[in-house]
mmCIF file of C-alpha atoms in Angstrom:
data_model
loop_
_atom_site.group_PDB
_atom_site.id
_atom_site.type_symbol
_atom_site.label_atom_id
_atom_site.label_comp_id
_atom_site.label_asym_id
_atom_site.label_seq_id
_atom_site.Cartn_x
_atom_site.Cartn_y
_atom_site.Cartn_z
ATOM 1 C CA MET A 1 1.834 -13.758 37.211
ATOM 2 C CA SER A 2 5.260 -13.990 38.844
ATOM 3 C CA ALA A 3 7.619 -11.068 39.197
ATOM 4 C CA ALA A 4 9.965 -12.652 36.661
ATOM 5 C CA ASP A 5 7.197 -12.646 34.036
ATOM 6 C CA ALA A 6 6.155 -9.035 34.617
ATOM 7 C CA PRO A 7 6.414 -6.894 31.451
ATOM 8 C CA GLY A 8 9.080 -4.638 32.978
ATOM 9 C CA SER A 9 11.227 -7.437 34.397
ATOM 10 C CA PRO A 10 14.235 -8.954 32.572
ATOM 11 C CA GLY A 11 12.402 -12.273 32.299
ATOM 12 C CA GLY A 12 9.350 -10.599 30.785
ATOM 13 C CA LEU A 13 11.496 -8.673 28.322
ATOM 14 C CA ILE A 14 13.296 -11.837 27.219
ATOM 15 C CA ALA A 15 9.960 -13.602 26.763
ATOM 16 C CA HIS A 16 8.702 -10.754 24.564
ATOM 17 C CA LEU A 17 11.901 -10.810 22.500
ATOM 18 C CA LEU A 18 11.642 -14.559 22.028
ATOM 19 C CA GLU A 19 8.037 -14.218 20.926
ATOM 20 C CA LEU A 20 8.990 -11.408 18.537
ATOM 21 C CA ARG A 21 11.717 -13.591 17.031
ATOM 22 C CA ALA A 22 9.276 -16.462 16.591
ATOM 23 C CA ARG A 23 6.723 -14.196 14.917
ATOM 24 C CA LEU A 24 9.335 -12.731 12.568
ATOM 25 C CA LEU A 25 10.577 -16.200 11.627
ATOM 26 C CA LYS A 26 7.039 -17.314 10.822
ATOM 27 C CA ALA A 27 6.491 -14.199 8.708
ATOM 28 C CA ALA A 28 9.776 -14.768 6.840
ATOM 29 C CA LEU A 29 8.830 -18.417 6.312
ATOM 30 C CA ALA A 30 5.514 -17.377 4.772
ATOM 31 C CA VAL A 31 7.337 -15.089 2.327
ATOM 32 C CA LEU A 32 9.856 -17.843 1.515
ATOM 33 C CA VAL A 33 7.115 -20.380 0.805
ATOM 34 C CA ALA A 34 5.333 -17.913 -1.471
ATOM 35 C CA LEU A 35 8.623 -17.118 -3.244
ATOM 36 C CA LEU A 36 9.436 -20.789 -3.865
ATOM 37 C CA ALA A 37 5.916 -21.398 -5.158
ATOM 38 C CA LEU A 38 6.105 -18.430 -7.553
ATOM 39 C CA LEU A 39 9.666 -18.844 -8.851
ATOM 40 C CA PRO A 40 8.672 -21.227 -11.677
ATOM 41 C CA PHE A 41 6.343 -18.497 -12.958
ATOM 42 C CA SER A 42 8.834 -15.619 -12.733
ATOM 43 C CA GLU A 43 9.012 -15.023 -16.481
ATOM 44 C CA LYS A 44 5.221 -15.124 -16.845
ATOM 45 C CA LEU A 45 4.885 -12.665 -13.972
ATOM 46 C CA TYR A 46 7.259 -10.259 -15.673
ATOM 47 C CA ALA A 47 5.427 -10.649 -18.990
ATOM 48 C CA LEU A 48 2.191 -9.779 -17.186
ATOM 49 C CA LEU A 49 3.809 -6.741 -15.570
ATOM 50 C CA ALA A 50 5.234 -5.580 -18.906
ATOM 51 C CA ARG A 51 1.937 -5.959 -20.786
ATOM 52 C CA PRO A 52 0.782 -2.309 -20.341
ATOM 53 C CA LEU A 53 3.970 -1.168 -22.088
ATOM 54 C CA ILE A 54 4.362 -3.975 -24.635
ATOM 55 C CA GLU A 55 0.840 -3.487 -25.990
ATOM 56 C CA ARG A 56 1.534 0.201 -26.635
ATOM 57 C CA LEU A 57 5.013 0.081 -28.096
ATOM 58 C CA PRO A 58 5.325 1.103 -31.761
ATOM 59 C CA LYS A 59 5.488 -1.694 -34.301
ATOM 60 C CA GLY A 60 8.915 -3.303 -34.278
ATOM 61 C CA ALA A 61 9.873 -1.898 -30.860
ATOM 62 C CA HIS A 62 10.606 -4.172 -27.923
ATOM 63 C CA MET A 63 12.116 -4.182 -24.447
ATOM 64 C CA ILE A 64 15.853 -4.659 -23.959
ATOM 65 C CA ALA A 65 18.276 -5.732 -21.231
ATOM 66 C CA ILE A 66 21.345 -3.497 -20.925
ATOM 67 C CA GLU A 67 22.844 -5.472 -18.036
ATOM 68 C CA VAL A 68 24.324 -8.938 -18.477
ATOM 69 C CA THR A 69 22.415 -10.416 -15.536
ATOM 70 C CA GLY A 70 19.244 -8.427 -16.214
ATOM 71 C CA PRO A 71 17.259 -11.175 -17.977
ATOM 72 C CA PHE A 72 17.874 -13.494 -15.000
ATOM 73 C CA LEU A 73 17.751 -11.199 -11.965
ATOM 74 C CA THR A 74 14.939 -8.837 -12.957
ATOM 75 C CA PRO A 75 12.173 -11.490 -13.046
ATOM 76 C CA ILE A 76 13.442 -12.878 -9.723
ATOM 77 C CA LYS A 77 13.283 -9.417 -8.137
ATOM 78 C CA LEU A 78 9.719 -9.069 -9.342
ATOM 79 C CA THR A 79 8.849 -12.550 -8.033
ATOM 80 C CA PHE A 80 10.139 -11.598 -4.585
ATOM 81 C CA VAL A 81 7.933 -8.494 -4.560
ATOM 82 C CA VAL A 82 4.908 -10.535 -5.657
ATOM 83 C CA ALA A 83 5.696 -13.140 -2.972
ATOM 84 C CA LEU A 84 5.822 -10.397 -0.360
ATOM 85 C CA PHE A 85 2.438 -9.119 -1.544
ATOM 86 C CA ALA A 86 0.972 -12.618 -1.538
ATOM 87 C CA ALA A 87 2.291 -13.411 1.947
ATOM 88 C CA MET A 88 1.294 -10.053 3.419
ATOM 89 C CA PRO A 89 -1.851 -11.402 5.162
ATOM 90 C CA ALA A 90 0.286 -13.967 7.000
ATOM 91 C CA VAL A 91 2.921 -11.338 7.837
ATOM 92 C CA LEU A 92 0.310 -8.935 9.173
ATOM 93 C CA TYR A 93 -1.312 -11.704 11.203
ATOM 94 C CA GLN A 94 1.997 -12.373 12.949
ATOM 95 C CA ILE A 95 2.414 -8.664 13.675
ATOM 96 C CA TRP A 96 -1.139 -8.431 14.980
ATOM 97 C CA ALA A 97 -0.726 -11.544 17.144
ATOM 98 C CA PHE A 98 2.333 -9.961 18.763
ATOM 99 C CA VAL A 99 0.853 -6.490 19.294
ATOM 100 C CA SER A 100 -2.806 -7.186 20.082
ATOM 101 C CA PRO A 101 -2.363 -8.598 23.630
ATOM 102 C CA GLY A 102 -1.104 -5.187 24.755
ATOM 103 C CA LEU A 103 -4.055 -3.247 23.339
ATOM 104 C CA TYR A 104 -7.251 -2.219 25.118
ATOM 105 C CA ARG A 105 -10.539 -3.575 23.827
ATOM 106 C CA HIS A 106 -11.575 -0.301 22.199
ATOM 107 C CA GLU A 107 -8.129 -0.015 20.611
ATOM 108 C CA LYS A 108 -8.515 -3.492 19.118
ATOM 109 C CA ARG A 109 -11.931 -2.578 17.739
ATOM 110 C CA LEU A 110 -10.352 0.335 15.882
ATOM 111 C CA ALA A 111 -6.898 -1.027 15.028
ATOM 112 C CA LEU A 112 -7.894 -4.298 13.349
ATOM 113 C CA PRO A 113 -10.366 -2.792 10.834
ATOM 114 C CA LEU A 114 -7.870 -0.023 10.071
ATOM 115 C CA LEU A 115 -5.114 -2.569 9.469
ATOM 116 C CA ILE A 116 -7.287 -4.607 7.118
ATOM 117 C CA ALA A 117 -8.488 -1.451 5.340
ATOM 118 C CA ALA A 118 -4.919 -0.198 4.933
ATOM 119 C CA VAL A 119 -3.845 -3.428 3.220
ATOM 120 C CA LEU A 120 -6.885 -3.556 0.936
ATOM 121 C CA LEU A 121 -6.502 0.110 0.003
ATOM 122 C CA PHE A 122 -2.819 -0.390 -0.801
ATOM 123 C CA TYR A 123 -3.648 -3.319 -3.084
ATOM 124 C CA THR A 124 -6.445 -1.267 -4.652
ATOM 125 C CA GLY A 125 -4.011 1.562 -5.364
ATOM 126 C CA CYS A 126 -1.603 -0.833 -7.075
ATOM 127 C CA ALA A 127 -4.400 -2.344 -9.178
ATOM 128 C CA PHE A 128 -5.629 1.152 -10.063
ATOM 129 C CA ALA A 129 -2.145 2.057 -11.270
ATOM 130 C CA TYR A 130 -1.766 -1.147 -13.310
ATOM 131 C CA PHE A 131 -5.123 -1.115 -15.068
ATOM 132 C CA LEU A 132 -5.652 2.638 -15.542
ATOM 133 C CA ILE A 133 -2.566 4.768 -14.953
ATOM 134 C CA LEU A 134 0.161 2.756 -16.684
ATOM 135 C CA PRO A 135 -1.784 2.183 -19.934
ATOM 136 C CA ALA A 136 -2.690 5.878 -20.121
ATOM 137 C CA ALA A 137 0.857 6.975 -19.311
ATOM 138 C CA PHE A 138 2.521 4.661 -21.831
ATOM 139 C CA HIS A 139 0.053 5.677 -24.524
ATOM 140 C CA PHE A 140 0.965 9.301 -23.895
ATOM 141 C CA LEU A 141 4.709 8.570 -23.853
ATOM 142 C CA THR A 142 4.570 6.703 -27.154
ATOM 143 C CA LEU A 143 2.736 9.639 -28.723
ATOM 144 C CA VAL A 144 5.353 12.190 -27.626
ATOM 145 C CA THR A 145 8.386 10.108 -28.625
ATOM 146 C CA PRO A 146 10.431 12.300 -31.028
ATOM 147 C CA PRO A 147 10.752 11.166 -34.659
ATOM 148 C CA GLY A 148 13.780 8.991 -35.239
ATOM 149 C CA VAL A 149 13.872 7.798 -31.626
ATOM 150 C CA SER A 150 13.133 4.134 -30.922
ATOM 151 C CA MET A 151 11.261 3.565 -27.671
ATOM 152 C CA MET A 152 12.965 0.465 -26.218
ATOM 153 C CA THR A 153 12.944 0.328 -22.417
ATOM 154 C CA ASP A 154 15.399 -1.662 -20.293
ATOM 155 C CA ILE A 155 13.620 -4.382 -18.300
ATOM 156 C CA GLY A 156 15.368 -3.428 -15.057
ATOM 157 C CA HIS A 157 14.529 0.261 -15.380
ATOM 158 C CA TYR A 158 10.958 -0.627 -16.279
ATOM 159 C CA LEU A 159 10.602 -2.746 -13.138
ATOM 160 C CA SER A 160 11.949 0.074 -10.959
ATOM 161 C CA PHE A 161 9.583 2.580 -12.583
ATOM 162 C CA VAL A 162 6.487 0.376 -12.195
ATOM 163 C CA LEU A 163 7.273 -0.525 -8.581
ATOM 164 C CA HIS A 164 7.738 3.174 -7.818
ATOM 165 C CA VAL A 165 4.325 3.914 -9.345
ATOM 166 C CA PHE A 166 2.712 1.026 -7.436
ATOM 167 C CA PHE A 167 4.201 2.168 -4.141
ATOM 168 C CA ALA A 168 3.213 5.796 -4.720
ATOM 169 C CA PHE A 169 -0.373 4.942 -5.643
ATOM 170 C CA GLY A 170 -0.652 2.429 -2.819
ATOM 171 C CA LEU A 171 0.396 5.094 -0.310
ATOM 172 C CA CYS A 172 -1.918 7.710 -1.815
ATOM 173 C CA PHE A 173 -4.851 5.339 -1.421
ATOM 174 C CA GLU A 174 -4.151 5.240 2.335
ATOM 175 C CA VAL A 175 -5.715 8.704 2.702
ATOM 176 C CA PRO A 176 -8.904 7.453 4.454
ATOM 177 C CA VAL A 177 -6.887 5.492 7.010
ATOM 178 C CA ILE A 178 -4.679 8.491 7.758
ATOM 179 C CA VAL A 179 -7.725 10.756 8.161
ATOM 180 C CA VAL A 180 -9.461 8.303 10.513
ATOM 181 C CA VAL A 181 -6.318 7.818 12.622
ATOM 182 C CA LEU A 182 -5.782 11.570 12.981
ATOM 183 C CA ALA A 183 -9.386 12.078 14.015
ATOM 184 C CA ALA A 184 -9.373 9.095 16.387
ATOM 185 C CA LEU A 185 -6.233 10.369 18.127
ATOM 186 C CA GLY A 186 -7.733 13.827 18.475
ATOM 187 C CA VAL A 187 -5.019 15.468 16.379
ATOM 188 C CA VAL A 188 -7.639 17.170 14.221
ATOM 189 C CA SER A 189 -11.384 17.536 14.585
ATOM 190 C CA VAL A 190 -13.953 16.504 12.006
ATOM 191 C CA ALA A 191 -14.893 20.164 11.591
ATOM 192 C CA LYS A 192 -11.266 21.005 10.729
ATOM 193 C CA LEU A 193 -11.147 18.131 8.257
ATOM 194 C CA ARG A 194 -14.277 19.412 6.536
ATOM 195 C CA SER A 195 -13.033 22.989 6.410
ATOM 196 C CA ALA A 196 -9.756 21.843 4.820
ATOM 197 C CA ARG A 197 -11.420 20.485 1.674
ATOM 198 C CA ARG A 198 -10.182 23.256 -0.624
ATOM 199 C CA TYR A 199 -6.595 22.730 0.528
ATOM 200 C CA VAL A 200 -6.929 18.980 0.135
ATOM 201 C CA ILE A 201 -8.074 19.374 -3.459
ATOM 202 C CA VAL A 202 -5.102 21.599 -4.296
ATOM 203 C CA GLY A 203 -2.723 19.307 -2.414
ATOM 204 C CA ALA A 204 -4.083 16.226 -4.203
ATOM 205 C CA PHE A 205 -3.348 17.731 -7.607
ATOM 206 C CA VAL A 206 0.115 18.860 -6.479
ATOM 207 C CA VAL A 207 0.967 15.370 -5.191
ATOM 208 C CA ALA A 208 -0.462 13.798 -8.349
ATOM 209 C CA ALA A 209 1.611 16.108 -10.532
ATOM 210 C CA ILE A 210 4.766 15.074 -8.676
ATOM 211 C CA ILE A 211 4.386 11.297 -8.610
ATOM 212 C CA THR A 212 2.498 10.500 -11.820
ATOM 213 C CA PRO A 213 3.926 10.326 -15.342
ATOM 214 C CA PRO A 214 3.957 13.699 -17.133
ATOM 215 C CA ASP A 215 0.456 13.819 -18.578
ATOM 216 C CA VAL A 216 -2.733 15.516 -17.436
ATOM 217 C CA LEU A 217 -4.839 12.352 -17.616
ATOM 218 C CA SER A 218 -2.654 10.401 -15.191
ATOM 219 C CA MET A 219 -2.543 13.352 -12.808
ATOM 220 C CA THR A 220 -6.332 13.679 -12.838
ATOM 221 C CA LEU A 221 -6.843 9.932 -12.442
ATOM 222 C CA LEU A 222 -4.889 10.053 -9.179
ATOM 223 C CA ALA A 223 -6.024 13.424 -7.800
ATOM 224 C CA VAL A 224 -9.766 12.764 -8.110
ATOM 225 C CA PRO A 225 -9.689 9.404 -6.261
ATOM 226 C CA MET A 226 -7.534 10.972 -3.544
ATOM 227 C CA VAL A 227 -10.148 13.684 -2.968
ATOM 228 C CA LEU A 228 -12.953 11.104 -2.926
ATOM 229 C CA LEU A 229 -11.013 8.904 -0.510
ATOM 230 C CA TYR A 230 -10.462 11.914 1.722
ATOM 231 C CA GLU A 231 -14.210 12.505 1.832
ATOM 232 C CA ILE A 232 -14.759 8.845 2.718
ATOM 233 C CA GLY A 233 -12.218 9.184 5.518
ATOM 234 C CA VAL A 234 -14.020 12.256 6.858
ATOM 235 C CA LEU A 235 -17.346 10.393 6.861
ATOM 236 C CA VAL A 236 -15.880 7.402 8.719
ATOM 237 C CA ALA A 237 -14.105 9.704 11.182
ATOM 238 C CA ALA A 238 -17.379 11.503 11.897
ATOM 239 C CA MET A 239 -19.088 8.173 12.589
ATOM 240 C CA LEU A 240 -16.327 7.127 14.979
ATOM 241 C CA VAL A 241 -16.448 10.440 16.830
ATOM 242 C CA ARG A 242 -20.215 10.129 17.275
ATOM 243 C CA GLN A 243 -19.842 6.563 18.563
ATOM 244 C CA LYS A 244 -17.120 7.644 20.975
ATOM 245 C CA ALA A 245 -19.283 10.472 22.281
ATOM 246 C CA ALA A 246 -22.229 8.087 22.744
ATOM 247 C CA ARG A 247 -20.093 5.641 24.744
ATOM 248 C CA ALA A 248 -18.757 8.445 26.915
ATOM 249 C CA ALA A 249 -22.302 9.660 27.602
ATOM 250 C CA GLN A 250 -23.285 6.265 28.965
ATOM 251 C CA HIS A 251 -20.681 6.550 31.772
ATOM 252 C CA GLN A 252 -19.839 2.870 31.687
ATOM 253 C CA ASP A 253 -17.814 1.527 34.605
ATOM 254 C CA GLY A 254 -15.340 -1.354 34.789
ATOM 255 C CA ASP A 255 -12.136 -2.388 33.080
ATOM 256 C CA PRO A 256 -11.753 -0.545 29.712
ATOM 257 C CA ARG A 257 -10.331 -3.670 28.184
#
């Protein structure tokens, strides 16, 4: 490798920036292709998203649009979010292809499974919210609607609310990944993670009470999975620590890559 191509040289920096630009363009192109493919189905996508509420509205109630451009822009906003979700594997591949050459072999063995797990857990959290949390929350909200009040939600506000719930539940389902990363970096030990169970349980219910709709069922449906996911993270972290200790005991020589 010439001096101009060294990572710290101006030529090496320019090469990395050019590669980063190429990767970002490919990722943006993947999102654009997914968006163009999904645009004809934008109204159907919104109808699917609105189903948990529509099926639980009182007889004669319906959704409304209080903004002039709402019926046009709201489904397009949703389609962009769905396109981003659909293209996420391609986007993450471009990120991984840019970052992975600079990682050691043992870092690759840990980082790639964690990246895949993080994406799958985020999608799982969104699906959990759609199929369990939203129906339960809307059922509760229709029951507590005061007499004489018509429950008719604006389509734009509904989209913002649902996306907020999806994002919150997706992040909460990342608990195992966070636990494993903290243990792998040596920030906390497995023993500390196990001893913190009682605080985790309390914290899970506090977080659930903050981000879920105002009913006990929704709060419990989030808090319990968070505690279970924490336990899974502790188990995986313990396995990784044992494997790391076994490798260190072997005193292997050579390039760590």
